[in-house]
Short mmCIF file of C-alpha atoms and ligand atoms in Angstrom, two decimals:
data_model
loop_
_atom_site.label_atom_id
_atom_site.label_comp_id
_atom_site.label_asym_id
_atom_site.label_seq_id
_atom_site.Cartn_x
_atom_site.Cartn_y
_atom_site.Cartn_z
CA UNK A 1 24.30 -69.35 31.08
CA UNK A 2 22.11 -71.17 28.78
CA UNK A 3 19.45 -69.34 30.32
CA UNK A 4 20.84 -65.95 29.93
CA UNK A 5 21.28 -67.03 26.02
CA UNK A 6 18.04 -68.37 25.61
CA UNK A 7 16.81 -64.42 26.98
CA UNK A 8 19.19 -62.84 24.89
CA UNK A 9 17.60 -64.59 21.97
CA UNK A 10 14.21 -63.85 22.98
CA UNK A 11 14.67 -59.97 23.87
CA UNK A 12 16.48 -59.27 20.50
CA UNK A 13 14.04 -60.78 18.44
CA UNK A 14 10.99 -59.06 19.94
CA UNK A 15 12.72 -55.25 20.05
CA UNK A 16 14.40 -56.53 16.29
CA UNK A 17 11.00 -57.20 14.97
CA UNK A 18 10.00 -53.48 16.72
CA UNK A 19 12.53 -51.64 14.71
CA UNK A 20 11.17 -48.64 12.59
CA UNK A 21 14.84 -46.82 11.62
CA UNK A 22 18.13 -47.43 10.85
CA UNK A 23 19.23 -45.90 13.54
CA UNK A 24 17.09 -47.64 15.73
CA UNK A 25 18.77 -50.58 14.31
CA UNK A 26 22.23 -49.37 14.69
CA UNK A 27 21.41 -48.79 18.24
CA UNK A 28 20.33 -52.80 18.84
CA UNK A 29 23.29 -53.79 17.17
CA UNK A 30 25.80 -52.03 19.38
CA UNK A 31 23.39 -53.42 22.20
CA UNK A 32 23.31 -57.09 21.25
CA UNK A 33 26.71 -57.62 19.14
CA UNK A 34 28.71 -54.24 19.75
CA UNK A 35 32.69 -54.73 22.71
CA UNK A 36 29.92 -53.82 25.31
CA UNK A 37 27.07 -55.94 24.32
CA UNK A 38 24.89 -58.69 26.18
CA UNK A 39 26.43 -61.38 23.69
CA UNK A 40 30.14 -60.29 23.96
CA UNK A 41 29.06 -60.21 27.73
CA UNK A 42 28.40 -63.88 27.74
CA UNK A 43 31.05 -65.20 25.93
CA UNK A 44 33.64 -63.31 27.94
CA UNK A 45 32.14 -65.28 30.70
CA UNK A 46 32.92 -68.60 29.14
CA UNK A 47 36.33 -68.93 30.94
CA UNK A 48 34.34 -69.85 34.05
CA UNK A 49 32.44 -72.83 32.73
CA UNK A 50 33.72 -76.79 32.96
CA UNK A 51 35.48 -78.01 29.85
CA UNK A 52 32.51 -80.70 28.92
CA UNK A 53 29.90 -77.20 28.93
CA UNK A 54 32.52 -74.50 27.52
CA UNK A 55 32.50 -76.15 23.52
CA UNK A 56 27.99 -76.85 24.25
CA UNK A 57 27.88 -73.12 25.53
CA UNK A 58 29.78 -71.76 22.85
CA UNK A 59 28.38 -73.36 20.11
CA UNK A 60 24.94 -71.87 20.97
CA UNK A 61 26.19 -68.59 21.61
CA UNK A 62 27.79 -68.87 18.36
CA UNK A 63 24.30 -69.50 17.13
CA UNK A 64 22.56 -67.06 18.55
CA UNK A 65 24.96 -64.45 17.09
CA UNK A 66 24.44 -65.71 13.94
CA UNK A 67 20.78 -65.30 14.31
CA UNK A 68 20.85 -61.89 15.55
CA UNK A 69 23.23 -61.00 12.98
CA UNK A 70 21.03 -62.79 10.43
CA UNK A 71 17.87 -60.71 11.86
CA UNK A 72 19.91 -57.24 11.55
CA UNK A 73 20.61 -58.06 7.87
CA UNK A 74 16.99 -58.77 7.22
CA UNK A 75 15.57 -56.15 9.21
CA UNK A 76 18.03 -53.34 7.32
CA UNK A 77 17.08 -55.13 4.15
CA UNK A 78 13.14 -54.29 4.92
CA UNK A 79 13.74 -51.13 6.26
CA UNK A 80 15.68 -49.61 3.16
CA UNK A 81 13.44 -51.24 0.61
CA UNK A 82 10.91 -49.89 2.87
CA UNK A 83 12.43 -46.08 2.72
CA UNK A 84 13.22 -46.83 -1.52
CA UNK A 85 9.44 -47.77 -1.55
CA UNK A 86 8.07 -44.76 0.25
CA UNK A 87 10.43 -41.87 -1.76
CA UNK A 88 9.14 -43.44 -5.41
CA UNK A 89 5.44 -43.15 -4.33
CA UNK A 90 6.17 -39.77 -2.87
CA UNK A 91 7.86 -38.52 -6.05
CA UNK A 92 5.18 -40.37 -8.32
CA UNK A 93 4.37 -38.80 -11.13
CA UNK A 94 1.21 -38.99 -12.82
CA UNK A 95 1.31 -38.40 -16.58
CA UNK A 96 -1.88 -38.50 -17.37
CA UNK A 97 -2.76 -35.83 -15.68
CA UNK A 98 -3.62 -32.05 -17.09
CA UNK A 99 -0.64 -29.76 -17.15
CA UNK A 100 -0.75 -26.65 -15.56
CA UNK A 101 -1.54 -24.20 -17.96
CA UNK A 102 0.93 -21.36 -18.12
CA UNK A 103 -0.31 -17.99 -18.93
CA UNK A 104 0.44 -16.08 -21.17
CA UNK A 105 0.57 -12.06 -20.77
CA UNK A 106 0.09 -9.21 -23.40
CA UNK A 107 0.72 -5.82 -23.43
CA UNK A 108 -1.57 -3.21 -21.69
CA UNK A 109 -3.55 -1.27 -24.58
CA UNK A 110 -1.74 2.13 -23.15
CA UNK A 111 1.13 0.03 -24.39
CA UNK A 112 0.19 -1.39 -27.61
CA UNK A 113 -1.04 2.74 -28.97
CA UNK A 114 2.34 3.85 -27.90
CA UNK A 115 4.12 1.46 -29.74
CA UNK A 116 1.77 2.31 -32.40
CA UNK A 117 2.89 6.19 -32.08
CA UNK A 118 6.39 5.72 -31.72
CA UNK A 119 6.71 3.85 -35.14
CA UNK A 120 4.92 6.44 -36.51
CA UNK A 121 7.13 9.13 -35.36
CA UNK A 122 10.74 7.13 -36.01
CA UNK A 123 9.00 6.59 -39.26
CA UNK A 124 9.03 10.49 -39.96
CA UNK A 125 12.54 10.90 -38.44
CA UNK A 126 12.17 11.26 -34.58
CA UNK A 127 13.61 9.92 -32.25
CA UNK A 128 12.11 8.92 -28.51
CA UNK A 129 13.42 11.00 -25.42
CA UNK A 130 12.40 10.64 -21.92
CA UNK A 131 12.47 12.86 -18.92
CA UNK A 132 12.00 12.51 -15.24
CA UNK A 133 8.75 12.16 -13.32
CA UNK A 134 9.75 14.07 -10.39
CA UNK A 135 10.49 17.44 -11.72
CA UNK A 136 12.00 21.01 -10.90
CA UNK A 137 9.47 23.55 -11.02
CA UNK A 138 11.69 25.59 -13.75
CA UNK A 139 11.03 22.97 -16.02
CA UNK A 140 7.79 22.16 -15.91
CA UNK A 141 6.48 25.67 -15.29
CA UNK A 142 9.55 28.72 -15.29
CA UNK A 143 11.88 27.67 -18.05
CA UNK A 144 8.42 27.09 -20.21
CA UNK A 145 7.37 30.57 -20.37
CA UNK A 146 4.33 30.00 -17.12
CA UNK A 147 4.49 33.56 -15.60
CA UNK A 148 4.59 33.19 -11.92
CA UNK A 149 0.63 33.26 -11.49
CA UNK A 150 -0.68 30.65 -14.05
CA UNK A 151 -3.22 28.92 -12.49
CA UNK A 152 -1.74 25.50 -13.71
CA UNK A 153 0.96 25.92 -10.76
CA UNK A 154 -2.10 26.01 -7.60
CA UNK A 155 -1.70 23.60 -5.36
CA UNK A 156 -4.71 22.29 -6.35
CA UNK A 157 -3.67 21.20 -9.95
CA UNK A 158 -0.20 20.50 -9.27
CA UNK A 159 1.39 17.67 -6.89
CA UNK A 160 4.54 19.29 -5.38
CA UNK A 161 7.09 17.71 -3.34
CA UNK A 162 9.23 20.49 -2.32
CA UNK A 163 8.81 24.46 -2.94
CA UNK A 164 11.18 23.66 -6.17
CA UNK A 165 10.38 19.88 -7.07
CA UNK A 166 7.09 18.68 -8.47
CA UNK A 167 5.47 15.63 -10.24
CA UNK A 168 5.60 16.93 -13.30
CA UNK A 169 2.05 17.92 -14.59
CA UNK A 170 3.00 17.50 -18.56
CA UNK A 171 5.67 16.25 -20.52
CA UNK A 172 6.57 19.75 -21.99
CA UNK A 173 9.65 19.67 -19.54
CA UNK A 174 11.04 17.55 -21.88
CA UNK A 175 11.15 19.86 -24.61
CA UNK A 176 13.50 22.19 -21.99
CA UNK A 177 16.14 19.27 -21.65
CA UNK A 178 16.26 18.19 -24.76
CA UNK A 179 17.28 21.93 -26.07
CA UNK A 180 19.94 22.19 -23.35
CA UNK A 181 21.36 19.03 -23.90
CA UNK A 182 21.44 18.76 -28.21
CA UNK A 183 21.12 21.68 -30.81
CA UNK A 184 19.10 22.09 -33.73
CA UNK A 185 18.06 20.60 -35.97
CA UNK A 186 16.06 18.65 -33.51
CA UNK A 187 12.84 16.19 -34.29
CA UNK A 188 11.86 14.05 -30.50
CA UNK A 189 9.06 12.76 -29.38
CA UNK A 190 8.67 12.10 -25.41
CA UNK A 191 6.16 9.94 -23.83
CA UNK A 192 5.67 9.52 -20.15
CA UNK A 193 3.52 9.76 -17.06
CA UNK A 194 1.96 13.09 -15.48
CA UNK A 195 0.37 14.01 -12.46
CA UNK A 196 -2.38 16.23 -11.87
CA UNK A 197 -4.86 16.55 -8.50
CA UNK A 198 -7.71 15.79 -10.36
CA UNK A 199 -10.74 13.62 -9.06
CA UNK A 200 -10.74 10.21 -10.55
CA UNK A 201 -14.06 9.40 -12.43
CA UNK A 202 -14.45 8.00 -16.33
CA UNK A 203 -12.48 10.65 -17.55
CA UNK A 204 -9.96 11.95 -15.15
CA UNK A 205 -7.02 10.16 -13.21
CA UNK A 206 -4.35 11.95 -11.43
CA UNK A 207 -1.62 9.93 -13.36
CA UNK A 208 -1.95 9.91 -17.23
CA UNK A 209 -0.23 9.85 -20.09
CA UNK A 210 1.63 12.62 -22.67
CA UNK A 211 3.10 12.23 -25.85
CA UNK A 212 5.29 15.56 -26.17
CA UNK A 213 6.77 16.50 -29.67
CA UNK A 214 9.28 18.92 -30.47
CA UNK A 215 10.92 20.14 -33.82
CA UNK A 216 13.69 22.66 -33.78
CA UNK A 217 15.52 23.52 -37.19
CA UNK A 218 15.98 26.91 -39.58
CA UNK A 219 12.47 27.45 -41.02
CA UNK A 220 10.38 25.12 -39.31
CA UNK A 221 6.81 27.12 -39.98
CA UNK A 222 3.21 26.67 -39.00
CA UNK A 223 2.99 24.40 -42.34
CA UNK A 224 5.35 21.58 -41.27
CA UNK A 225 3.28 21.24 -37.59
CA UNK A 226 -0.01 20.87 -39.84
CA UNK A 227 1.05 18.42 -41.98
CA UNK A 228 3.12 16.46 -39.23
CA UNK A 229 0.09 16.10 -37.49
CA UNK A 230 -2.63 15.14 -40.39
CA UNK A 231 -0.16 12.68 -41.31
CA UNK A 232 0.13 11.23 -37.86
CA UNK A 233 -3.36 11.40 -37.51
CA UNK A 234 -3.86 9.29 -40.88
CA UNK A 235 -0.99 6.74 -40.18
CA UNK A 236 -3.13 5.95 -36.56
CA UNK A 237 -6.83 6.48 -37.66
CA UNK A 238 -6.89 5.70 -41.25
CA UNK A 239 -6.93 7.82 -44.63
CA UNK A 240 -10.39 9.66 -44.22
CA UNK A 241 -9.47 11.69 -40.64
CA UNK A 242 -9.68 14.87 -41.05
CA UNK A 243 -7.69 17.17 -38.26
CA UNK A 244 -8.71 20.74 -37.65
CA UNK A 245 -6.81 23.29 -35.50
CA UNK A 246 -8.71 25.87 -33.06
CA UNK A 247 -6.62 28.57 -32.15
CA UNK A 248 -5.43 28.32 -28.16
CA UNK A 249 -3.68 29.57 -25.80
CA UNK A 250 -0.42 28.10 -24.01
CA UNK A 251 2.24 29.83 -22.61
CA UNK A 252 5.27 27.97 -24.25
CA UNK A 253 4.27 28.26 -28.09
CA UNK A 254 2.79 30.85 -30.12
CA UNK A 255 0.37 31.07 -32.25
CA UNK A 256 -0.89 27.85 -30.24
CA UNK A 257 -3.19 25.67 -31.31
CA UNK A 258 -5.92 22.94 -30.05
CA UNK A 259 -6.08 19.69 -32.81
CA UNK A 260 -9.20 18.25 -33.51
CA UNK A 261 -9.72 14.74 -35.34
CA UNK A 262 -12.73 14.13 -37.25
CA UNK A 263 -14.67 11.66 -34.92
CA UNK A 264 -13.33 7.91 -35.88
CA UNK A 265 -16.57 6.35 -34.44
CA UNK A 266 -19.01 8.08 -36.60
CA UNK A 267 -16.43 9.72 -39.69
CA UNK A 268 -18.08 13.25 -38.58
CA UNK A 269 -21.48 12.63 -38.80
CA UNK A 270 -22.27 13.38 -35.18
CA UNK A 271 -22.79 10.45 -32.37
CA UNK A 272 -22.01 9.62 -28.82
CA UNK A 273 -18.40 9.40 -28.47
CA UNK A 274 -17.80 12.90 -30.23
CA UNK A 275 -20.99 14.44 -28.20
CA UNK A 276 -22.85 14.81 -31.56
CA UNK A 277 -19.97 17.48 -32.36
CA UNK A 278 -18.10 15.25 -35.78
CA UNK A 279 -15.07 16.13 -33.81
CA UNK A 280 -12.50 15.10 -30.99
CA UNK A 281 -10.09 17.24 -29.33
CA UNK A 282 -6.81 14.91 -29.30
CA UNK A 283 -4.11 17.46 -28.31
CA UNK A 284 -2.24 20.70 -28.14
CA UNK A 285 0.36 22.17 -30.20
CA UNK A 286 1.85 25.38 -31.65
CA UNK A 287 5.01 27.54 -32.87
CA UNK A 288 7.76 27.10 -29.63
CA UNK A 289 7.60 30.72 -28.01
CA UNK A 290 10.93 32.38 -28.50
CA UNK A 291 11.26 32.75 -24.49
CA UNK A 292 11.32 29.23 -24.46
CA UNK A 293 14.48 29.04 -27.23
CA UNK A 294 15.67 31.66 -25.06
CA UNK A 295 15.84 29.94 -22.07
CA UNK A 296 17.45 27.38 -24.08
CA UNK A 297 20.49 28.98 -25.32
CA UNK A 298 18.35 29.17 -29.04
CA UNK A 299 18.50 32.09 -30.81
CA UNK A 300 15.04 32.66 -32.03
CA UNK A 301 16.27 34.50 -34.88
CA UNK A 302 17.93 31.69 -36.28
CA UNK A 303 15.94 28.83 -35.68
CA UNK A 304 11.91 28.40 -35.02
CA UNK A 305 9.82 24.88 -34.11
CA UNK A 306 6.73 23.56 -33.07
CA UNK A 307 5.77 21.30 -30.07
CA UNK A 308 2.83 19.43 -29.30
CA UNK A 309 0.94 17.40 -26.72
CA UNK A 310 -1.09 14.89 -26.49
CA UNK A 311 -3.08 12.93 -24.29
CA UNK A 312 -2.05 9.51 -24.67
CA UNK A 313 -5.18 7.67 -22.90
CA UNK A 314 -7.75 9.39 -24.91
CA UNK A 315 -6.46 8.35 -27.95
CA UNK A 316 -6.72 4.77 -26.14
CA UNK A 317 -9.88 4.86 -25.30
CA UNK A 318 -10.79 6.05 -28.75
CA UNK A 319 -9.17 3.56 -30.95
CA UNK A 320 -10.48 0.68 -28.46
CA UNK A 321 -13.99 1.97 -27.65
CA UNK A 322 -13.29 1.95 -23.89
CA UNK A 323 -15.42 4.27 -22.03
CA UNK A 324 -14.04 4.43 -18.78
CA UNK A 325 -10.44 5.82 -18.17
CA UNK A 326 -10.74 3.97 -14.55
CA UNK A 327 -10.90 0.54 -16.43
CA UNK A 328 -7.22 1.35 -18.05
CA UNK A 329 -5.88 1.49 -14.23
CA UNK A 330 -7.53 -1.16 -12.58
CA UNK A 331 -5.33 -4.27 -13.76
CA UNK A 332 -8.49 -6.15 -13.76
CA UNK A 333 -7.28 -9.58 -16.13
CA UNK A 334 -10.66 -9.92 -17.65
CA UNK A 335 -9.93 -6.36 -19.00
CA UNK A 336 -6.42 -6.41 -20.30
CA UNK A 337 -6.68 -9.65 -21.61
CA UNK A 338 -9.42 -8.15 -24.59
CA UNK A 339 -6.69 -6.60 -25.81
N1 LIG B 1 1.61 20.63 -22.33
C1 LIG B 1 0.32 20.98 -22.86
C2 LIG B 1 -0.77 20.39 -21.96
O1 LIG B 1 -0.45 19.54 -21.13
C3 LIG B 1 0.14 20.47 -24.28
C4 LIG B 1 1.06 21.14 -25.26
C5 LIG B 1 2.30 20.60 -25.53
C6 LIG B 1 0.67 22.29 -25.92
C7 LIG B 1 3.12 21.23 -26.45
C8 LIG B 1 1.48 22.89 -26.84
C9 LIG B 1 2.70 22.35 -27.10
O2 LIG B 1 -1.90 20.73 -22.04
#
C-alpha cells in the first residue's frame, strides 16, 4: 500500500507539473482526489490493513493528499496569473505611438457651385424643386412642346427604358410638374442629373448636370429673364461679367434665347478657355411657349414666364479651371481633395 502511495505521489506530480489549462487541471483533480479517484481508492482500502499499519498508512495518505491538494492550488495559482499575464500584453496599449489619422472629406466641386447657385437663387426668391431621373416621355419631350420628330428624342441621344419611360435628357421636365402641381405666381429652380448617349471625352459625359429655372406670374416679360440672369451671372462671377443673349431655338419657350458670359479667364479679351471668342456659352433660356402653359392647365392669356437651363459642370469647370469634364467623374482623391 505504501507502494501504491509512494506511485500515486510520483504520477501526480509529474502530469501536475504537465498541466497547461484549467481544465486540464480540473480533470487531475477528479483523477487524484475526486469519490472515484486513485487516493479515495486507497484509503477505502484501509479497512484491510493490521491495526499497528492502519494509523502509519493513513497518516501518509493523509499527506500525500495534502500535497496534491497543495500542488492543485499552486498549479491554478500559475496558470491564472499565467492567463491575467497573457490578456494585459495582448490588450497592451502603446501610447506613444502615432494615431491613426482620420480623414477628413469635402464636398465634390459639382457640389460646392451648386450650393453656390442655390443661395443665389433663394436669395432672389426661389425656391429648389426636384424631379425624377427616370422619366415619362410626355415630360421630358410631349408635354414640352417637342413635336413628335425632334431629333433630341433618337435613340441615339436619348437613353430610354420603355417606349414611354426615359432617363430624362434635361431638367425641363421639371418645369411640367411644378405647373401641375402649384399655380402662379411661381419662381423654382431645379437641379439634377441628365442622361444623354454621348461619347465620353473632356467635354462630354452621358450623365451631367442641369440647373432648370422657371418663373410663372402676370407680366413676367423678356426684361425680368435678362436681368435675372446678369444678376446671377454677377453674384457667381463677379461685378465686371457681362452676359449677352443670341437668339435660339427650343421648342418649349419663345422667343428663346442662348446666354453668353463674358469669358471670366481673360474679362473678354480673347484666350484659350473662351477659344479666343471673349465669350462663353453658359445656358439656355427664353419666354415659356404658351403650349407648354397649356399643357399645364395655364392660361397663357393671363399669365407669361421664362425658363432657363444651364449646364451645371461647365460652369464648374470654369470657375475652377478644370479642363477635363472626365476628371469631375473619376473620384480620384488627389482630385477632389484640391477643392
Ligand atoms: N433644356 C434645354 C437644354 O437642355 C435648356 C433650356 C431650358 C432652354 C429652359 C430653355 C429653357 O438644352
Amino acid at each position: 500500500m505504501r507502494e501504491k502511495l509512494e506511485k500515486i505521489k510520483l504520477e501526480s506530480t509529474t502530469e501536475l507539473e504537465n498541466v497547461n489549462t484549467l481544465q486540464q487541471l480540473e480533470e487531475l483533480r477528479i483523477k487524484y482526489l475526486g469519490k472515484k479517484g486513485e487516493l479515495t481508492q486507497v484509503l477505502r482500502g484501509m479497512g484491510a490493513l493490521s491495526t499497528e499499519e492502519r494509523p502509519i498508512v493513513g497518516q501518509f495518505a493523509n499527506e500525500i493528499r495534502d500535497y496534491i491538494n497543495e500542488k492543485i492550488e499552486h498549479t491554478e495559482y500559475c496558470l491564472k496569473r499565467r492567463e491575467l499575464e497573457n490578456r494585459l500584453r495582448n490588450e497592451f496599449i502603446d501610447v506613444t505611438m502615432p494615431s491613426k489619422k482620420k480623414e477628413l472629406g469635402n464636398k465634390h466641386p459639382i457640389t460646392k457651385v451648386l450650393d453656390e447657385v442655390k443661395e443665389i437663387f433663394v436669395g432672389m426668391g426661389f425656391s429648389i424643386v426636384e424631379g425624377p431621373e427616370i422619366e415619362k416621355v410626355y415630360y421630358n419631350f410631349d408635354a414640352l412642346n417637342h413635336n413628335k420628330f425632334h431629333p433630341a428624342r433618337d435613340m441615339q441621344d436619348t437613353f430610354y427604358i420603355t417606349e414611354d419611360l426615359l432617363l430624362r435628357t434635361q431638367t425641363s421636365p421639371v418645369q411640367v410638374r411644378t405647373m401641375e402641381k402649384m399655380s402662379p405666381p411661381i419662381r423654382i429652380i431645379a437641379p439634377g442629373r441628365v442622361y444623354r448617349a454621348d461619347e465620353i471625352d473632356a467635354t462630354h459625359s452621358p450623365m451631367f448636370h442641369q440647373i432648370e429655372g422657371l418663373v410663372i406670374d402676370k407680366g413676367i416679360t423678356m426684361a425680368n429673364l435678362k436681368g435675372t440672369l446678369d444678376v446671377f451671372a454677377k453674384k457667381l462671377y463677379g461685378d465686371n461679367v457681362k452676359t449677352k443673349f443670341r437668339p435660339h431655338h427650343f421648342p418649349f419657350t419663345e422667343p428663346s434665347a442662348e446666354v453668353d458670359c463674358s469669358c471670366v479667364a481673360c474679362s473678354g479679351a480673347g484666350c484659350r478657355v473662351c477659344k479666343g471668342s471673349g465669350w462663353i456659352e453658359v445656358l439656355g433660356a427664353g419666354m415659356v411657349h404658351p403650349n407648354v402653359l397649356r399643357n399645364c392647365g395655364i392660361d397663357p392669356e393671363v399669365y407669361s414666364g421664362f425658363a432657363f437651363g444651364m449646364g451645371l459642370d461647365r460652369i464648374v469647370m470654369l470657375k475652377y479651371d478644370i479642363d477635363d469634364l472626365r476628371l469631375m467623374f473619376e473620384n480620384d482623391k488627389r482630385f477632389l481633395s484640391q477643392f
